[in-house]
Amino acid sequence: MKLRKALVAGLALSCLALTTTFAHAAWPERPIKIVVPFPPGNSSDVSMRLLAELLSPRLGQPVVVENKVGAGGTIGTGFAAKQPPDGYTLAMGSTGPLSIGPTLRPETMTYDPLNDLEPIAAIAWAPQVMVVRPDEPFDTVAGLIKHTKEQGQGLRYGSSGVGTTPHLVISKFLHDAGISGMHIPYKGGMQSLTDLIGGQVDFMSDNVPVFASALQGKRVKPIGVTSAERIPSLPEVPTLAEQGIKDFSMQGWILLVAPAGVPDEAKHRLEKEVAAVMREKEMRERLLGFGLVPMNMPQAQIPAFLKDEARKWKEVVELSGAKKN
């Protein structure tokens, strides 16, 4: 009898161990959601849909994108931050909701970007290009600065809204160049572009896809890119730093993040599979086609990067005056 009880107990323990092992190896056992806090169709949204498409077969589960928009991306990001940290809800982390929002719109912040979210992987840089009309008498940033000084008043520049990255990038440029400008905010980059072509504003800066058609049709001309290095889609256009704006480097970025506390099993699997996707030729080529640049940043470096970005964008928000609006 004792032997029988011992065998039954041993069998039960073995079954329990097998069950535990099976449960541990099961992630993911249902679909995974990536929350994108911006409308469908823009380059950041498309980058996440591409990631989801290529990640799904690697994880053996559907990976779907859900758009939750509003308040400069803080609504969707806040929603994702408050979801159970089980690896089944992820989010697109970007410059606005993670680095600009805490200074620009603290009243909308329901989350702490550095403590309530956990970086999984770096996806892409979102560099900007500064453009003017083809009939302007200058072709460079230096020419724009000289023309502004000769005019004796700041040129008009358009942006997709107060506190957006295009507004802040130009604010930083004006500050570093020692000139002034008149900001004309719009409800989107395309509206601003329409008025640039029509002569209502004199120059603007935005992500490359905003200008793709206008650049191809030569309705605008590029005078500089705002990143630290030239970008593959516009290799002939020099950076602002190359043109005398010392150490200028201002661009957006896209990360994949998760609610803080995601299980190590899920986190490490995601890191591994996303890294594999980022090495795929299709992923890299299609990102470049969207006007983005693969980020090539190890996951271990992202936390320090986010702290530095929070400091940098806080300074730019404050010098731009955007917080007063």
Coordinates of C-alpha atoms in Angstrom, one line a residue:
M1 CA 0.0 0.0 0.0
K2 CA 2.8 2.4 0.9
L3 CA 4.5 1.6 -2.4
R4 CA 1.3 2.3 -4.3
K5 CA 0.8 5.6 -2.5
A6 CA 4.4 6.6 -3.3
L7 CA 4.0 5.7 -7.0
V8 CA 0.7 7.7 -7.2
A9 CA 2.4 10.7 -5.5
G10 CA 5.4 10.5 -7.8
L11 CA 3.1 10.3 -10.8
A12 CA 1.1 13.3 -9.6
L13 CA 4.3 15.3 -9.1
S14 CA 5.5 14.3 -12.6
C15 CA 2.3 15.4 -14.2
L16 CA 2.4 18.7 -12.3
A17 CA 6.0 19.2 -13.5
L18 CA 4.9 18.5 -17.1
T19 CA 1.9 20.8 -16.8
T20 CA 4.1 23.6 -15.4
T21 CA 6.7 23.1 -18.2
F22 CA 3.9 23.1 -20.8
A23 CA 2.4 26.3 -19.4
H24 CA 5.8 28.0 -19.3
A25 CA 6.5 27.1 -22.9
A26 CA 3.0 28.1 -24.1
W27 CA 3.6 31.8 -24.6
P28 CA 2.2 33.0 -26.8
E29 CA -1.0 31.0 -26.8
R30 CA -3.4 33.6 -28.2
P31 CA -3.2 36.7 -30.5
I32 CA -1.0 39.7 -29.6
K33 CA -2.1 43.3 -30.0
I34 CA 0.1 46.3 -30.8
V35 CA -1.5 49.6 -29.9
V36 CA -0.7 52.4 -32.2
P37 CA -1.6 55.8 -30.7
F38 CA -2.0 57.5 -34.1
P39 CA -4.4 57.3 -37.1
P40 CA -4.0 54.5 -39.7
G41 CA -2.0 55.2 -42.8
N42 CA 1.0 57.3 -41.6
S43 CA 4.5 56.0 -41.7
S44 CA 4.6 55.0 -38.0
D45 CA 1.3 53.1 -38.3
V46 CA 2.5 51.4 -41.5
S47 CA 5.8 50.4 -39.8
M48 CA 3.9 48.6 -37.0
R49 CA 1.7 46.8 -39.5
L50 CA 4.7 45.6 -41.3
L51 CA 6.3 44.5 -38.1
A52 CA 3.1 42.7 -37.1
E53 CA 3.0 41.0 -40.5
L54 CA 6.5 39.6 -40.3
L55 CA 6.4 38.9 -36.5
S56 CA 3.2 36.8 -36.6
P57 CA 4.7 33.6 -38.3
R58 CA 7.7 33.7 -36.0
L59 CA 5.5 33.7 -32.9
G60 CA 2.9 31.3 -34.3
Q61 CA 0.0 33.6 -33.4
P62 CA -1.8 36.5 -35.1
V63 CA -0.2 39.9 -34.3
V64 CA -2.8 42.7 -34.8
V65 CA -2.6 46.5 -34.8
E66 CA -5.2 48.5 -32.9
N67 CA -5.3 52.3 -33.4
K68 CA -6.2 54.4 -30.3
V69 CA -5.7 58.1 -31.1
G70 CA -5.9 61.4 -29.3
A71 CA -3.9 64.0 -27.3
G72 CA -0.7 63.7 -29.3
G73 CA -0.6 59.9 -28.8
T74 CA -0.8 60.0 -25.0
I75 CA -4.3 58.4 -24.9
G76 CA -3.3 55.2 -26.8
T77 CA 0.0 55.0 -25.0
G78 CA -1.6 55.4 -21.6
F79 CA -4.2 52.7 -22.5
A80 CA -1.4 50.3 -23.4
A81 CA 0.6 51.2 -20.2
K82 CA -2.3 50.2 -18.0
Q83 CA -3.0 46.8 -19.6
P84 CA -2.0 43.5 -17.9
P85 CA 1.8 43.0 -18.3
D86 CA 1.3 39.5 -19.8
G87 CA 3.0 40.1 -23.2
Y88 CA -0.3 40.1 -25.1
T89 CA -0.6 43.9 -25.3
L90 CA 2.3 45.9 -26.8
A91 CA 2.5 49.4 -28.1
M92 CA 4.3 51.6 -30.5
G93 CA 6.4 54.0 -28.5
S94 CA 7.4 57.3 -30.2
T95 CA 8.9 60.7 -29.5
G96 CA 5.6 62.5 -28.8
P97 CA 4.0 60.3 -26.2
L98 CA 7.3 59.2 -24.5
S99 CA 9.5 62.3 -24.6
I100 CA 7.5 65.4 -25.5
G101 CA 4.1 64.7 -23.8
P102 CA 5.4 64.9 -20.2
T103 CA 6.5 68.5 -20.7
L104 CA 4.0 69.7 -23.3
R105 CA 0.8 68.2 -21.9
P106 CA 1.3 66.8 -18.4
E107 CA -2.4 67.0 -17.7
T108 CA -3.1 64.2 -20.2
M109 CA -0.3 62.0 -18.9
T110 CA -1.9 58.9 -17.2
Y111 CA 1.4 57.1 -17.2
D112 CA 5.1 57.5 -16.5
P113 CA 7.0 56.8 -19.8
L114 CA 10.1 55.7 -18.0
N115 CA 8.5 53.5 -15.3
D116 CA 5.2 52.3 -16.7
L117 CA 6.5 51.0 -20.0
E118 CA 9.3 48.6 -20.8
P119 CA 11.2 48.9 -24.1
I120 CA 11.3 45.8 -26.2
A121 CA 13.1 46.9 -29.4
A122 CA 14.2 49.9 -31.4
I123 CA 12.4 49.9 -34.8
A124 CA 13.2 53.1 -36.8
W125 CA 14.3 56.7 -36.9
A126 CA 11.9 59.2 -38.5
P127 CA 14.2 61.9 -39.9
Q128 CA 12.8 65.2 -41.2
V129 CA 13.7 67.2 -44.3
M130 CA 13.4 71.0 -44.5
V131 CA 11.9 72.3 -47.7
V132 CA 11.2 75.6 -49.5
R133 CA 9.5 76.5 -52.8
P134 CA 11.6 76.0 -55.9
D135 CA 11.4 79.8 -56.7
E136 CA 13.2 80.8 -53.5
P137 CA 16.5 82.5 -54.1
F138 CA 18.5 80.1 -52.0
D139 CA 19.1 76.3 -52.0
T140 CA 20.7 75.8 -48.6
V141 CA 20.1 76.3 -44.9
A142 CA 22.8 78.9 -44.9
G143 CA 21.0 80.7 -47.7
L144 CA 17.7 80.6 -45.7
I145 CA 19.5 82.1 -42.7
K146 CA 21.1 84.9 -44.8
H147 CA 17.8 85.6 -46.6
T148 CA 16.0 85.9 -43.2
K149 CA 18.6 88.3 -41.9
E150 CA 18.3 90.4 -45.1
Q151 CA 14.6 90.5 -44.8
G152 CA 14.8 91.9 -41.3
Q153 CA 12.0 89.8 -40.1
G154 CA 11.3 86.1 -39.5
L155 CA 10.1 84.0 -42.4
R156 CA 6.8 82.2 -42.0
Y157 CA 7.0 78.5 -41.3
G158 CA 4.2 75.9 -41.3
S159 CA 3.8 72.8 -39.1
S160 CA 1.3 70.1 -38.3
G161 CA 0.5 71.8 -35.0
V162 CA 1.8 73.4 -31.9
G163 CA 4.1 71.1 -30.0
T164 CA 4.4 68.5 -32.8
T165 CA 7.9 67.4 -33.8
P166 CA 7.9 69.5 -37.0
H167 CA 7.2 72.6 -34.9
L168 CA 9.8 71.7 -32.3
V169 CA 12.5 70.8 -34.8
I170 CA 12.2 74.2 -36.5
S171 CA 12.1 76.0 -33.1
K172 CA 15.4 74.3 -32.2
F173 CA 16.8 75.3 -35.6
L174 CA 15.8 78.9 -35.3
H175 CA 17.3 79.0 -31.8
D176 CA 20.6 77.5 -32.9
A177 CA 20.8 79.6 -36.0
G178 CA 20.1 82.8 -34.1
I179 CA 17.1 83.9 -36.2
S180 CA 13.4 84.3 -35.7
G181 CA 10.4 82.9 -37.5
M182 CA 6.6 83.2 -37.5
H183 CA 4.9 79.9 -36.8
I184 CA 1.7 79.1 -38.7
P185 CA 0.2 75.8 -37.2
Y186 CA -2.1 73.6 -39.2
K187 CA -4.1 70.5 -38.5
G188 CA -1.7 68.3 -40.4
G189 CA 1.5 68.2 -42.5
M190 CA -0.4 68.0 -45.8
Q191 CA -2.4 71.2 -45.1
S192 CA 0.9 73.0 -44.3
L193 CA 2.5 71.7 -47.5
T194 CA -0.5 72.9 -49.5
D195 CA 0.0 76.4 -48.2
L196 CA 3.8 76.3 -48.6
I197 CA 3.3 75.5 -52.3
G198 CA 0.7 78.2 -52.5
G199 CA 3.0 80.8 -50.9
Q200 CA 1.2 81.3 -47.6
V201 CA 4.2 80.0 -45.7
D202 CA 7.9 80.2 -46.6
F203 CA 9.4 76.9 -45.4
M204 CA 8.6 73.9 -43.3
S205 CA 10.2 70.7 -41.9
D206 CA 8.5 67.3 -41.7
N207 CA 8.9 63.6 -42.1
V208 CA 10.0 62.5 -45.6
P209 CA 6.7 60.8 -46.7
V210 CA 4.9 64.1 -46.3
F211 CA 6.9 65.6 -49.1
A212 CA 7.3 62.5 -51.3
S213 CA 5.0 63.5 -54.1
A214 CA 6.0 67.2 -54.0
L215 CA 9.7 66.3 -54.1
Q216 CA 9.2 64.0 -57.0
G217 CA 7.1 66.7 -58.8
K218 CA 9.7 69.4 -58.0
R219 CA 7.0 71.5 -56.3
V220 CA 9.4 71.9 -53.3
K221 CA 13.1 71.7 -53.0
P222 CA 15.0 70.2 -50.0
I223 CA 17.6 72.3 -48.3
G224 CA 18.7 70.1 -45.4
V225 CA 17.9 67.0 -43.3
T226 CA 17.6 67.3 -39.5
S227 CA 19.2 64.0 -38.5
A228 CA 22.9 63.7 -37.6
E229 CA 23.6 61.8 -40.8
R230 CA 22.3 62.0 -44.3
I231 CA 19.4 59.7 -45.0
P232 CA 19.3 57.0 -47.7
S233 CA 16.1 58.3 -49.4
L234 CA 17.8 61.8 -49.9
P235 CA 21.5 61.1 -50.1
E236 CA 22.3 64.3 -51.9
V237 CA 20.7 66.5 -49.2
P238 CA 23.2 67.6 -46.5
T239 CA 22.4 67.6 -42.8
L240 CA 21.9 70.9 -41.0
A241 CA 25.1 70.1 -39.0
E242 CA 27.0 69.9 -42.3
Q243 CA 25.7 73.3 -43.1
G244 CA 27.0 75.0 -40.0
I245 CA 24.3 74.3 -37.4
K246 CA 26.7 72.8 -34.9
D247 CA 25.8 69.3 -33.5
F248 CA 22.2 69.6 -34.8
S249 CA 20.4 66.3 -34.6
M250 CA 16.6 66.3 -34.1
Q251 CA 14.5 63.5 -35.4
G252 CA 11.6 61.2 -34.3
W253 CA 11.9 57.5 -33.6
I254 CA 9.7 54.4 -33.2
L255 CA 10.1 51.7 -30.6
L256 CA 8.2 48.6 -29.6
V257 CA 7.3 48.8 -25.9
A258 CA 5.2 46.8 -23.4
P259 CA 3.6 47.5 -20.0
A260 CA 6.3 47.3 -17.3
G261 CA 6.6 43.9 -15.6
V262 CA 6.1 41.8 -18.7
P263 CA 7.3 38.2 -17.9
D264 CA 10.9 37.5 -18.8
E265 CA 9.7 34.6 -21.0
A266 CA 7.6 36.9 -23.2
K267 CA 10.1 39.7 -23.1
H268 CA 13.1 37.7 -24.2
R269 CA 11.1 35.9 -26.9
L270 CA 9.9 39.2 -28.3
E271 CA 13.3 40.7 -28.2
K272 CA 14.7 37.7 -30.1
E273 CA 12.0 37.5 -32.7
V274 CA 11.8 41.3 -33.3
A275 CA 15.6 41.4 -33.7
A276 CA 15.3 38.7 -36.3
V277 CA 12.6 40.6 -38.2
M278 CA 14.8 43.7 -38.1
R279 CA 17.5 41.8 -39.9
E280 CA 15.2 40.8 -42.7
K281 CA 15.9 42.5 -46.0
E282 CA 12.2 43.0 -46.6
M283 CA 11.8 44.9 -43.3
R284 CA 14.7 47.1 -43.9
E285 CA 13.9 47.9 -47.5
R286 CA 10.2 48.6 -46.8
L287 CA 11.1 50.9 -43.8
L288 CA 13.4 52.9 -46.1
G289 CA 10.6 53.0 -48.6
F290 CA 8.4 54.6 -45.9
G291 CA 11.0 57.4 -45.4
L292 CA 12.2 55.7 -42.2
V293 CA 15.6 54.5 -41.3
P294 CA 16.2 51.2 -39.4
M295 CA 17.3 52.1 -35.9
N296 CA 20.0 49.5 -35.2
M297 CA 20.1 50.1 -31.4
P298 CA 20.6 47.2 -29.0
Q299 CA 17.7 46.7 -26.5
A300 CA 20.1 47.2 -23.6
Q301 CA 20.8 50.8 -24.7
I302 CA 17.2 51.9 -25.0
P303 CA 16.5 52.9 -21.4
A304 CA 19.5 55.3 -21.3
F305 CA 18.5 56.6 -24.7
L306 CA 14.9 57.4 -23.5
K307 CA 16.3 59.3 -20.5
D308 CA 18.5 61.4 -22.7
E309 CA 15.6 62.0 -25.2
A310 CA 13.3 63.1 -22.3
R311 CA 15.9 65.7 -21.3
K312 CA 16.5 66.9 -24.9
W313 CA 12.9 67.3 -25.9
K314 CA 12.0 69.0 -22.6
E315 CA 14.5 71.7 -23.4
V316 CA 13.2 72.2 -26.9
V317 CA 9.5 72.3 -25.7
E318 CA 10.5 75.0 -23.2
L319 CA 12.4 77.2 -25.7
S320 CA 9.7 76.8 -28.3
G321 CA 7.0 78.4 -26.1
A322 CA 4.6 75.5 -27.1
K323 CA 3.7 74.8 -23.5
K324 CA 2.1 78.3 -23.2
N325 CA -0.4 77.6 -26.0

